[in-house]
Coordinates of C-alpha atoms in Angstrom, one line a residue:
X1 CA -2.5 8.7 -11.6
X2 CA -4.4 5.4 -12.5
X3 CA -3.7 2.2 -11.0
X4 CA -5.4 -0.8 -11.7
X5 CA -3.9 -4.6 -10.7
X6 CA -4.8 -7.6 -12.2
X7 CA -6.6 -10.3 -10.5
X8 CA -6.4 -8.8 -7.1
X9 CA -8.9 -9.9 -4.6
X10 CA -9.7 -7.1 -2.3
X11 CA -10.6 -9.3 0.9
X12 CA -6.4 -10.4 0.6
X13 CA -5.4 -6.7 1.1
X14 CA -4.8 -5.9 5.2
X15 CA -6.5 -2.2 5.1
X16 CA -9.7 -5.0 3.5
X17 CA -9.6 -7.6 6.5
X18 CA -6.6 -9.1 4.9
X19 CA -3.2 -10.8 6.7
X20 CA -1.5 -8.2 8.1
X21 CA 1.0 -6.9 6.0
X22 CA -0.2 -8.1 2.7
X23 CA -0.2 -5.2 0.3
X24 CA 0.4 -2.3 3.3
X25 CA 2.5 -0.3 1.8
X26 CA -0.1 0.8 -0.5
X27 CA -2.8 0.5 2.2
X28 CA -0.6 3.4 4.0
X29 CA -0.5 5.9 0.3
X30 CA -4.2 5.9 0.7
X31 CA -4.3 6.3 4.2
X32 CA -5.2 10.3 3.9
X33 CA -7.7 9.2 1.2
X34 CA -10.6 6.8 1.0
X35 CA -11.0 3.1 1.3
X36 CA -14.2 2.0 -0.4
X37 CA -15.5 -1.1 1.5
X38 CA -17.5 -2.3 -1.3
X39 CA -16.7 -1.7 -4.7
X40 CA -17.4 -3.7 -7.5
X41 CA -16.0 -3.8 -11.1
X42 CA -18.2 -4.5 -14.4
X43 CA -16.8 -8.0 -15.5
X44 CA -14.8 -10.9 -14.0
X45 CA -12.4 -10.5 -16.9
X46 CA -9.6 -7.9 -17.7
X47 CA -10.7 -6.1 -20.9
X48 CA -13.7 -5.3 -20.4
X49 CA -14.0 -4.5 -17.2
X50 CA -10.6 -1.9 -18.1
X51 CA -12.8 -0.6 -20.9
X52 CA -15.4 0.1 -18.5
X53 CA -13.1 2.2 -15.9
X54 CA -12.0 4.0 -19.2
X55 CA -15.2 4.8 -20.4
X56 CA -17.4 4.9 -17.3
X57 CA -20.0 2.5 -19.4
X58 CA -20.7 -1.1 -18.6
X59 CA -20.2 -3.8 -21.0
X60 CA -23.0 -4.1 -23.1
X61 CA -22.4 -0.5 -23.5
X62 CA -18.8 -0.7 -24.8
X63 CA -18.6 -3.6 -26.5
X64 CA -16.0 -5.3 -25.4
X65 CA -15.7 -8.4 -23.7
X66 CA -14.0 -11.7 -22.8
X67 CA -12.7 -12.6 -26.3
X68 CA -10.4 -10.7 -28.5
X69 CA -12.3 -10.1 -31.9
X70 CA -13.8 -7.5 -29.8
X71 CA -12.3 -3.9 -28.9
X72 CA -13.3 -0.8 -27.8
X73 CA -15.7 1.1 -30.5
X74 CA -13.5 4.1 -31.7
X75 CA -16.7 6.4 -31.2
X76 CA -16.6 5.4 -27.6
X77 CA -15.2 8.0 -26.1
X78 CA -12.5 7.6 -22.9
X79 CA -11.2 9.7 -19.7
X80 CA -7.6 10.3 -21.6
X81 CA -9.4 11.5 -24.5
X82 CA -11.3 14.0 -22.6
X83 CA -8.2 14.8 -20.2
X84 CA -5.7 15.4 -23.7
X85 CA -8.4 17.8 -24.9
X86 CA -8.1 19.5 -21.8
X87 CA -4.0 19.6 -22.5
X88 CA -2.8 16.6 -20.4
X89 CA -0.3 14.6 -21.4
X90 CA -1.1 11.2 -21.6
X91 CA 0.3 7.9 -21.2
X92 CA -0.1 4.8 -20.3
X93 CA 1.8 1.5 -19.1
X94 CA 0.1 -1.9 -19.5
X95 CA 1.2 -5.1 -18.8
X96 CA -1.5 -8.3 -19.9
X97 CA -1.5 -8.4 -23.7
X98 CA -5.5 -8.7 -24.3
X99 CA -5.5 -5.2 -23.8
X100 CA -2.8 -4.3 -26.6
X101 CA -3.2 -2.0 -29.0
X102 CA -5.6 -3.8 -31.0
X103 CA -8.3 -3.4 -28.4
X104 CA -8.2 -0.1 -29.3
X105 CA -8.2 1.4 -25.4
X106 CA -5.5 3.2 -26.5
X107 CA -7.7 6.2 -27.2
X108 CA -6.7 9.6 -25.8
X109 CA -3.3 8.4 -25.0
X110 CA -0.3 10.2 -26.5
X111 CA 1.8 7.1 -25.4
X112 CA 0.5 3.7 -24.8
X113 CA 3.4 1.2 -24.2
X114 CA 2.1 -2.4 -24.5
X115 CA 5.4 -4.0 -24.8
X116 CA 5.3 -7.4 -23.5
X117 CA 8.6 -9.1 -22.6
X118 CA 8.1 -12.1 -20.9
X119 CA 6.9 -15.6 -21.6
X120 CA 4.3 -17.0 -19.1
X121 CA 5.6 -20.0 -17.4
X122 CA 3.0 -22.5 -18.9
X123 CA 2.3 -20.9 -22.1
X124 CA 4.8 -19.2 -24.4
X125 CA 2.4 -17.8 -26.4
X126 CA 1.2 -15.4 -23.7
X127 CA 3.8 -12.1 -22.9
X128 CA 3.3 -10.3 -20.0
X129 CA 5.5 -7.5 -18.0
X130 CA 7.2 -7.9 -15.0
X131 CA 6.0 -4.9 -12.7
X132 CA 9.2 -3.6 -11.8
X133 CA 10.1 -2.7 -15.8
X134 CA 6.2 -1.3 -16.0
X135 CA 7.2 0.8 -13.1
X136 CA 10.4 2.2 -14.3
X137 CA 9.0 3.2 -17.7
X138 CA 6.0 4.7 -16.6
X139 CA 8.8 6.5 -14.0
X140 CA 10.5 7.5 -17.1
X141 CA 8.2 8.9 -18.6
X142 CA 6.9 11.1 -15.6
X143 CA 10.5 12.7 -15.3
X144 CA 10.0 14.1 -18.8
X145 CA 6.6 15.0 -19.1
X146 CA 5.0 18.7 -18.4
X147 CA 2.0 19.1 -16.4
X148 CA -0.6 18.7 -16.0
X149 CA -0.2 15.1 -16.9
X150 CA -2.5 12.0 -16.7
X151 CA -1.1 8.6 -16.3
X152 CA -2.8 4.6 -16.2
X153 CA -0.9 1.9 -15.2
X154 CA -2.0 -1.4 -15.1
X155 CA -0.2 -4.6 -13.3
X156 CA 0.0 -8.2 -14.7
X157 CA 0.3 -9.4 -11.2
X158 CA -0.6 -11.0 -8.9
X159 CA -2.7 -12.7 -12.5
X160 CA -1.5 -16.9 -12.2
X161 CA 1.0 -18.6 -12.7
X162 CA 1.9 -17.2 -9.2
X163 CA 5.8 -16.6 -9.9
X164 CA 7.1 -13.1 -8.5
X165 CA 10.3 -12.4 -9.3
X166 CA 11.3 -12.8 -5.5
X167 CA 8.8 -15.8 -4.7
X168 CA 9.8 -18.0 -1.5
X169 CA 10.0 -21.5 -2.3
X170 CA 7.0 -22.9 -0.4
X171 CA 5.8 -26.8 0.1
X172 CA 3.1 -28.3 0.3
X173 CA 2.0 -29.3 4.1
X174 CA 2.4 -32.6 5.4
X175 CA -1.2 -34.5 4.8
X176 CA -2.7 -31.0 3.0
X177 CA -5.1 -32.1 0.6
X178 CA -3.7 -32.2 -3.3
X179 CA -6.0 -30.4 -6.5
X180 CA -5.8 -32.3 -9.4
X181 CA -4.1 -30.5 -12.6
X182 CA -6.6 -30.1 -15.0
X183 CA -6.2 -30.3 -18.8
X184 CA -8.1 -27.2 -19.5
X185 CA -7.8 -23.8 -18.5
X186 CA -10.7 -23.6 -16.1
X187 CA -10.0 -24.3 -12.7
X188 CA -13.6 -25.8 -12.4
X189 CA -12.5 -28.9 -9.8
X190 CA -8.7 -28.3 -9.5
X191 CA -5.9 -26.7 -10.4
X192 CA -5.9 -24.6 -14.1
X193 CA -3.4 -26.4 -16.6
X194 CA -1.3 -22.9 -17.2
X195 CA -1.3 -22.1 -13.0
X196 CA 0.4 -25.1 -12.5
X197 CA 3.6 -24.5 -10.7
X198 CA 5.8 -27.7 -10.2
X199 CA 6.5 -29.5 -6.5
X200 CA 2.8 -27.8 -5.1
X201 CA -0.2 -28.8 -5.4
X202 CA -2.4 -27.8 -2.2
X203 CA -4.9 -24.5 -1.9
X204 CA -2.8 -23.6 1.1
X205 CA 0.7 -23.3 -0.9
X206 CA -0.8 -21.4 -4.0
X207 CA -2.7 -19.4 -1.8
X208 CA 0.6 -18.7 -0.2
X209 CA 2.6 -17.7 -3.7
X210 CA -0.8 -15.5 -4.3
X211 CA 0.3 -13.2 -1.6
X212 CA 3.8 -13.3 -2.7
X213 CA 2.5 -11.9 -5.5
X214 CA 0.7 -9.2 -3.9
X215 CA 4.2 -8.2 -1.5
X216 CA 6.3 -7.4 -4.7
X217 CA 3.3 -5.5 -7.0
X218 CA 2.7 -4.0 -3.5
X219 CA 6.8 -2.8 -3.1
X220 CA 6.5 -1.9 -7.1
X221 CA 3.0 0.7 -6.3
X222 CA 5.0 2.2 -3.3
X223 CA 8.1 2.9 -5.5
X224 CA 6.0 4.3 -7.9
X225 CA 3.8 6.7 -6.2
X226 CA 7.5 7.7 -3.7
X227 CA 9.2 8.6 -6.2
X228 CA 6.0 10.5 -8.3
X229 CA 5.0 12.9 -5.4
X230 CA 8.7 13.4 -4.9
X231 CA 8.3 15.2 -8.4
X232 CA 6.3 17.8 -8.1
X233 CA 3.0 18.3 -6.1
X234 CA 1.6 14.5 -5.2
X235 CA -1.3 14.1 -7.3
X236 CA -4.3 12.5 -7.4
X237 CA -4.4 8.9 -7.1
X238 CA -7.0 6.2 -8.1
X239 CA -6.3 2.0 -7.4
X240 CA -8.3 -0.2 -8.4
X241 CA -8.2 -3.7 -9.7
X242 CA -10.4 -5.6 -12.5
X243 CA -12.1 -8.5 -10.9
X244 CA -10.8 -10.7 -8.4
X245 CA -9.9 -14.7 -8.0
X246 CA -11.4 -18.0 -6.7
X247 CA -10.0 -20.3 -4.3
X248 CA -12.2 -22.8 -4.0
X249 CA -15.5 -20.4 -4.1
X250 CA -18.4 -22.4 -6.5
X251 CA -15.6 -25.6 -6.8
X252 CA -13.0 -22.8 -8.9
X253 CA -9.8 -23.1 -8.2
X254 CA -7.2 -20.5 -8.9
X255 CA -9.5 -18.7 -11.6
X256 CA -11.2 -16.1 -12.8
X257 CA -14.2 -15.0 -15.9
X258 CA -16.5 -17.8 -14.8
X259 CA -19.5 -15.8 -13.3
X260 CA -20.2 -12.8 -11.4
X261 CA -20.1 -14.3 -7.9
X262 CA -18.9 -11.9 -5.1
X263 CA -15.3 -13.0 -5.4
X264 CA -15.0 -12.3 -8.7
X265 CA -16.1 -9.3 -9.0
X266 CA -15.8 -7.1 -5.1
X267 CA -12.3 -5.1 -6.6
X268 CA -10.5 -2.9 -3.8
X269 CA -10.7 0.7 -4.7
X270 CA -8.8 3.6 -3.0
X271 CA -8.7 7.1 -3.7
X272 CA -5.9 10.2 -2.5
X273 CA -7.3 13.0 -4.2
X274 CA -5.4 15.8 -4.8
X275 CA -6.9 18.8 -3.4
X276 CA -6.0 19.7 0.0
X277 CA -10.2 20.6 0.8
X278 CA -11.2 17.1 -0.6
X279 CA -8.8 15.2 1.1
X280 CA -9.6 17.0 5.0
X281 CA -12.7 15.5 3.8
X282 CA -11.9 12.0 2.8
X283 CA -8.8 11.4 4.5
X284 CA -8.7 8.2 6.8
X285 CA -11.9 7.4 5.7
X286 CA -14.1 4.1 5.1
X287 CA -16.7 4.0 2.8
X288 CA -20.0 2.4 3.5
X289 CA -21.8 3.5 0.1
X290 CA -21.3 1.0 -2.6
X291 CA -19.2 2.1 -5.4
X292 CA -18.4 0.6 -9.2
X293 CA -15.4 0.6 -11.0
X294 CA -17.2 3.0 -13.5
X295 CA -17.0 6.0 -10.8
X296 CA -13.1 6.5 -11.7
X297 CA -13.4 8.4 -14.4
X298 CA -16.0 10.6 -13.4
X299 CA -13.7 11.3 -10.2
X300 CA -10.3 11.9 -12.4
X301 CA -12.3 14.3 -14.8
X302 CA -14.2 16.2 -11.7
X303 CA -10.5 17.0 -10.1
X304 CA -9.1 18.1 -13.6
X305 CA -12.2 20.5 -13.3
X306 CA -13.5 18.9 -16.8
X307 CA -17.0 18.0 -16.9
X308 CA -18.2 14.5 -17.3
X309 CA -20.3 13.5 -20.7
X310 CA -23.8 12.4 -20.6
X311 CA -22.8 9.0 -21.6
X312 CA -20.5 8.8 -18.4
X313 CA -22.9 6.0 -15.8
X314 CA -20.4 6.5 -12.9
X315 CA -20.4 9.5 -10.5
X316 CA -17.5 11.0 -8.8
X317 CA -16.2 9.3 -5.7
X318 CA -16.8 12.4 -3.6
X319 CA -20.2 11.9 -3.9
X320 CA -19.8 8.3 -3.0
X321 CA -17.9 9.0 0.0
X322 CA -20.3 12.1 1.5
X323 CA -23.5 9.4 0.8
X324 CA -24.9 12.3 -1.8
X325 CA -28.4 11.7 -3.0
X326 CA -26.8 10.9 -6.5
X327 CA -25.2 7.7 -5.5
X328 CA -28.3 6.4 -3.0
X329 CA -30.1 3.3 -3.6
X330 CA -28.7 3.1 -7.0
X331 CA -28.5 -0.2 -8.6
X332 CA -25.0 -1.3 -10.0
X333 CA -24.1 -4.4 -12.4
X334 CA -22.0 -6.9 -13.4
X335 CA -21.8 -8.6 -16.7
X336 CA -20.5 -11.8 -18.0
X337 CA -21.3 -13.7 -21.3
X338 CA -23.5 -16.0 -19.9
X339 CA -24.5 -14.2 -16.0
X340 CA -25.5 -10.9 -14.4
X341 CA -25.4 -9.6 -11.1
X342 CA -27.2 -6.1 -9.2
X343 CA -25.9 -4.9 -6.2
X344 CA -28.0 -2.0 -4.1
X345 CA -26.1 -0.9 -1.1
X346 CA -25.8 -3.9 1.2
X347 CA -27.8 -6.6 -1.3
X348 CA -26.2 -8.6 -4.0
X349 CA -28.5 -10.5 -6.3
X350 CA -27.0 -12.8 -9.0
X351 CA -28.4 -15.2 -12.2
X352 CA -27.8 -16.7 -15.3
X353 CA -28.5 -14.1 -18.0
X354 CA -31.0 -17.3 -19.3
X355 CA -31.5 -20.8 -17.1
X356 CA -30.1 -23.8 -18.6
X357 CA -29.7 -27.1 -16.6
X358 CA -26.6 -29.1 -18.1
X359 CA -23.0 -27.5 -18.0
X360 CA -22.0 -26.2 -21.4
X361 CA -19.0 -25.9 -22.9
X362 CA -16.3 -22.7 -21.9
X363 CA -15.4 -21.2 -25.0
X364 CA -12.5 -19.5 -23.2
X365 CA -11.0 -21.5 -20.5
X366 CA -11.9 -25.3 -22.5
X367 CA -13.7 -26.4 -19.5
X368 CA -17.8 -26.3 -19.1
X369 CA -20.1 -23.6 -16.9
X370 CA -22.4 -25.5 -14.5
X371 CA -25.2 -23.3 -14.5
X372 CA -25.8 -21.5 -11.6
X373 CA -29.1 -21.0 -9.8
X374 CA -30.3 -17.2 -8.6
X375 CA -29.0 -16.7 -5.4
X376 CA -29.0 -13.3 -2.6
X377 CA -26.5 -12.5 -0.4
X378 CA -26.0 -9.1 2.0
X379 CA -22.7 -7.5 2.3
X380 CA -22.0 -7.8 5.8
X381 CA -20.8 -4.3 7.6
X382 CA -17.4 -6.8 8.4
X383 CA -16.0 -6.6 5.0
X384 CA -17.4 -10.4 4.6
X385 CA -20.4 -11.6 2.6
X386 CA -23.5 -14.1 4.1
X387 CA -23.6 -17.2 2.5
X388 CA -25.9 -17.4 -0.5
X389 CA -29.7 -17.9 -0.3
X390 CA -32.5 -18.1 -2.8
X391 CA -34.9 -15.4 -1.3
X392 CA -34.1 -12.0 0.1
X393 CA -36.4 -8.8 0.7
X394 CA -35.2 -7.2 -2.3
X395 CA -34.5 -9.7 -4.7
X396 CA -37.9 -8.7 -6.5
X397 CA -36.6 -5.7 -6.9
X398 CA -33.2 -6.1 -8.0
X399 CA -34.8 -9.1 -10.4
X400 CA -36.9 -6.0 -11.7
X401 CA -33.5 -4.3 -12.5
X402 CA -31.8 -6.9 -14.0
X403 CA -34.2 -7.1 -16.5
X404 CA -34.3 -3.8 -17.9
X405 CA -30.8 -3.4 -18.0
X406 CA -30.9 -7.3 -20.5
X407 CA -33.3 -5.2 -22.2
X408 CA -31.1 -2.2 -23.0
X409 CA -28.2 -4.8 -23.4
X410 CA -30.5 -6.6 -26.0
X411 CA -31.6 -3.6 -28.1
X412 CA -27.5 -2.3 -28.1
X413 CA -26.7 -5.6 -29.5
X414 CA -29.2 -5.3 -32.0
X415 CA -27.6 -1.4 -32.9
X416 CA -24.2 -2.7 -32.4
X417 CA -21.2 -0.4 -33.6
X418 CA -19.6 -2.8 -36.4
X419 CA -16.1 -0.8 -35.6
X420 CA -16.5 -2.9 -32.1
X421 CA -14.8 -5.7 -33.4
X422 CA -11.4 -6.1 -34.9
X423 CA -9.1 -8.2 -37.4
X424 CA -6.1 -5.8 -36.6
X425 CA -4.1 -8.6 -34.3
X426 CA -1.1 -10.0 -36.8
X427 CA -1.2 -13.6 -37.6
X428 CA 1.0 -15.0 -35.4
X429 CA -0.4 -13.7 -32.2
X430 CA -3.7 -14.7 -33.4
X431 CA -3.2 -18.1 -33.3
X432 CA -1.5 -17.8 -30.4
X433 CA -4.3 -16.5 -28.6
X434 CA -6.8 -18.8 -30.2
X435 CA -5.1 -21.5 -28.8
X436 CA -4.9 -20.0 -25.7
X437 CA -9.2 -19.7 -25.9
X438 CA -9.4 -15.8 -26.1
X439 CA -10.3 -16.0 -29.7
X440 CA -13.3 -17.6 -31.0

């Protein structure tokens, strides 16, 4: 079983220095498993970094990225792909429509319901799914199906505008300082034109409707994964999410898919593995070793006993957790349009992809990207990062990666697979879309 949230900052989780309370239910499923304290995913934004989990390749690899004429190449070659040739049933359950079917991450899955049925608050155009109806189909679906069986689910919230279905009204503080609603989409300065949510307008009170968000996906997960082990033996269990959020980090506000900073792209990632010897050797355990986002599906394939392609860059969590020579000093990234990011155990080093002095315009969100300037920071054995600098011990190093992975990124764009972009999506949710900036 898959799990991956949307938007879901792992430092707001209590088992990840979190409020107590906020998201324990699933913090207590993974309690006999592993907490990774510092895993990152591949891209601030949703479809790629999915495509990467799926595929255990990093962007520039895949293909896909931030805007929708792009989709997974069909010679790419996912975990459900490899898991139905080994006669799993497959499905999955999505709920953020840039990963519909025209993506194309549909490959390997016998089902792949991306049936959207509800109109974001501030833009009609986009149709999401409530987690509870994700939940009770994927449920469905379980009851019926034969094992061995491999499911991903994936959960719109807590994504903006902040609006669970059981939300506490909440007001702004007496004196708390008010964001401005911005026209555009980019949260660059204040508040993001579609996160706008009428009668609040301070950090505090979104904040505050954030982690309402997080309590009902939180009730939905332990629903889920209840009634799923009550069905036959409880099976292995990955959660993850795809990048994170800004509140205030960089002057964002309530936004995402801007850059590669720390908050955007540090994912919580939990693992209950199935076997009983793996778990007496996981179980209740926190992970020091750094860990990506493309070490999923190298860890569902190792439990199904199926072995990993060549292709595959992540390794199994197991090997993460133990420390195994496999997993040491290795250098992971992040990838963004216009920024890049290494981590190496405990150092994070992060540029622009190429300087430029003057903001630019945001081809998605309709705001600008102030450039950013190279900056270090060491992930702090608390759960908590130290504040940005420009020099660190092994930024030479890590600079020294970056660049050959450009490199390989450059020379894959020049060899490009021309099936890695699509016209598939029908008219009217095309322009839809392009309005919305996810289309060119």
């Amino acid at each position: 079983l898959l799990i991956t949230i949307d938007t879901l900052r792992a430092d707001r989780l209590a088992c990840y220095g979190g409020k107590s309370g906020a998201g324990l239910g699933l913090c207590e499923i993974f309690r006999t498993g592993a907490r990774f304290r510092w895993a990152f995913s591949t891209a601030p934004a949703t479809a790629p970094s999915l495509a990467s989990i799926l595929t255990s390749q990093y962007p520039r690899d895949h293909g896909v990225n931030q805007f929708l004429d792009t989709r997974l190449a069909d010679s790419a070659v996912s975990v459900a792909e490899l898991l139905a040739a080994a006669d799993y049933e497959t499905a999955a359950f999505v709920a953020n429509p840039v990963i519909q079917k025209p993506r194309n991450l549909q490959q390997g899955f016998d089902v792949y319901d991306d049936r959207m049925t509800r109109h974001e608050l501030n833009r009609p155009g986009m149709i999401e799914r409530e987690a509870a109806e994700v939940t009770d189909q994927a449920l469905a679906w379980i009851r019926a199906a034969d094992a061995p069986w491999f499911v991903w689910i994936h959960y719109q919230d807590p994504h903006g505008p902040y609006q669970s279905p059981d939300a506490v009204d909440v007001r702004d503080a007496a004196g708390a300082e008010r964001l401005v609603v911005l026209d555009d989409m980019s949260g660059l300065g204040g508040i993001p034109a579609y996160q706008q949510i009428a009668g609040i307008a301070s950090l505090e009170s979104y904040e505050w409707r954030y982690a309402q968000e997080i309590r009902y996906v939180d009730k939905q997960i332990t629903r889920l994964v209840g009634e799923v082990d009550r069905t036959g033996s409880p099976p292995s269990i990955v959660l993850t999410a795809d990048h994170g959020e800004a509140f205030g980090e960089d002057d964002f506000y309530l936004a995402h898919g801007h850059s590669v900073a720390l908050e955007q792209i540090r994912v919580p990632l939990l693992w209950r593995p199935a076997s009983r010897e793996t778990l007496q050797v996981v179980s209740d355990r926190e992970v020091q070793h750094t860990a990506s986002t493309l070490d999923v599906a190298p860890t569902l394939l190792a439990e199904a006993g199926v072995e990993a392609p060549a292709g595959f860059l992540g390794r199994p969590l197991l090997e993460v957790a133990i420390g195994a020579e496999s997993v040491r000093n290795r250098t992971l990234f992040a990838e963004h349009r216009l920024r890049i990011a290494a981590i190496r155990e405990a150092h994070y080093f992060g540029r622009d992809r190429q300087p430029f002095a003057e903001p630019i315009p945001d081809l998605v969100t309709g705001g600008i990207l102030p450039p950013l300037p190279p900056r270090n920071a060491q992930l702090l054995t608390s759960g908590r990062w130290s504040d940005y600098a420009s020099t660190h011990e092994q930024r030479d190093e890590l600079e020294r990666d970056v660049a050959d992975f450009l490199a390989i990124a450059r020379r894959q764009r020049d060899e490009s697979d021309p099936s890695s972009t699509t016209s598939e999506i029908d008219p009217l949710t095309r322009e839809a879309l392009k309005a919305l900036g996810y289309l060119r």
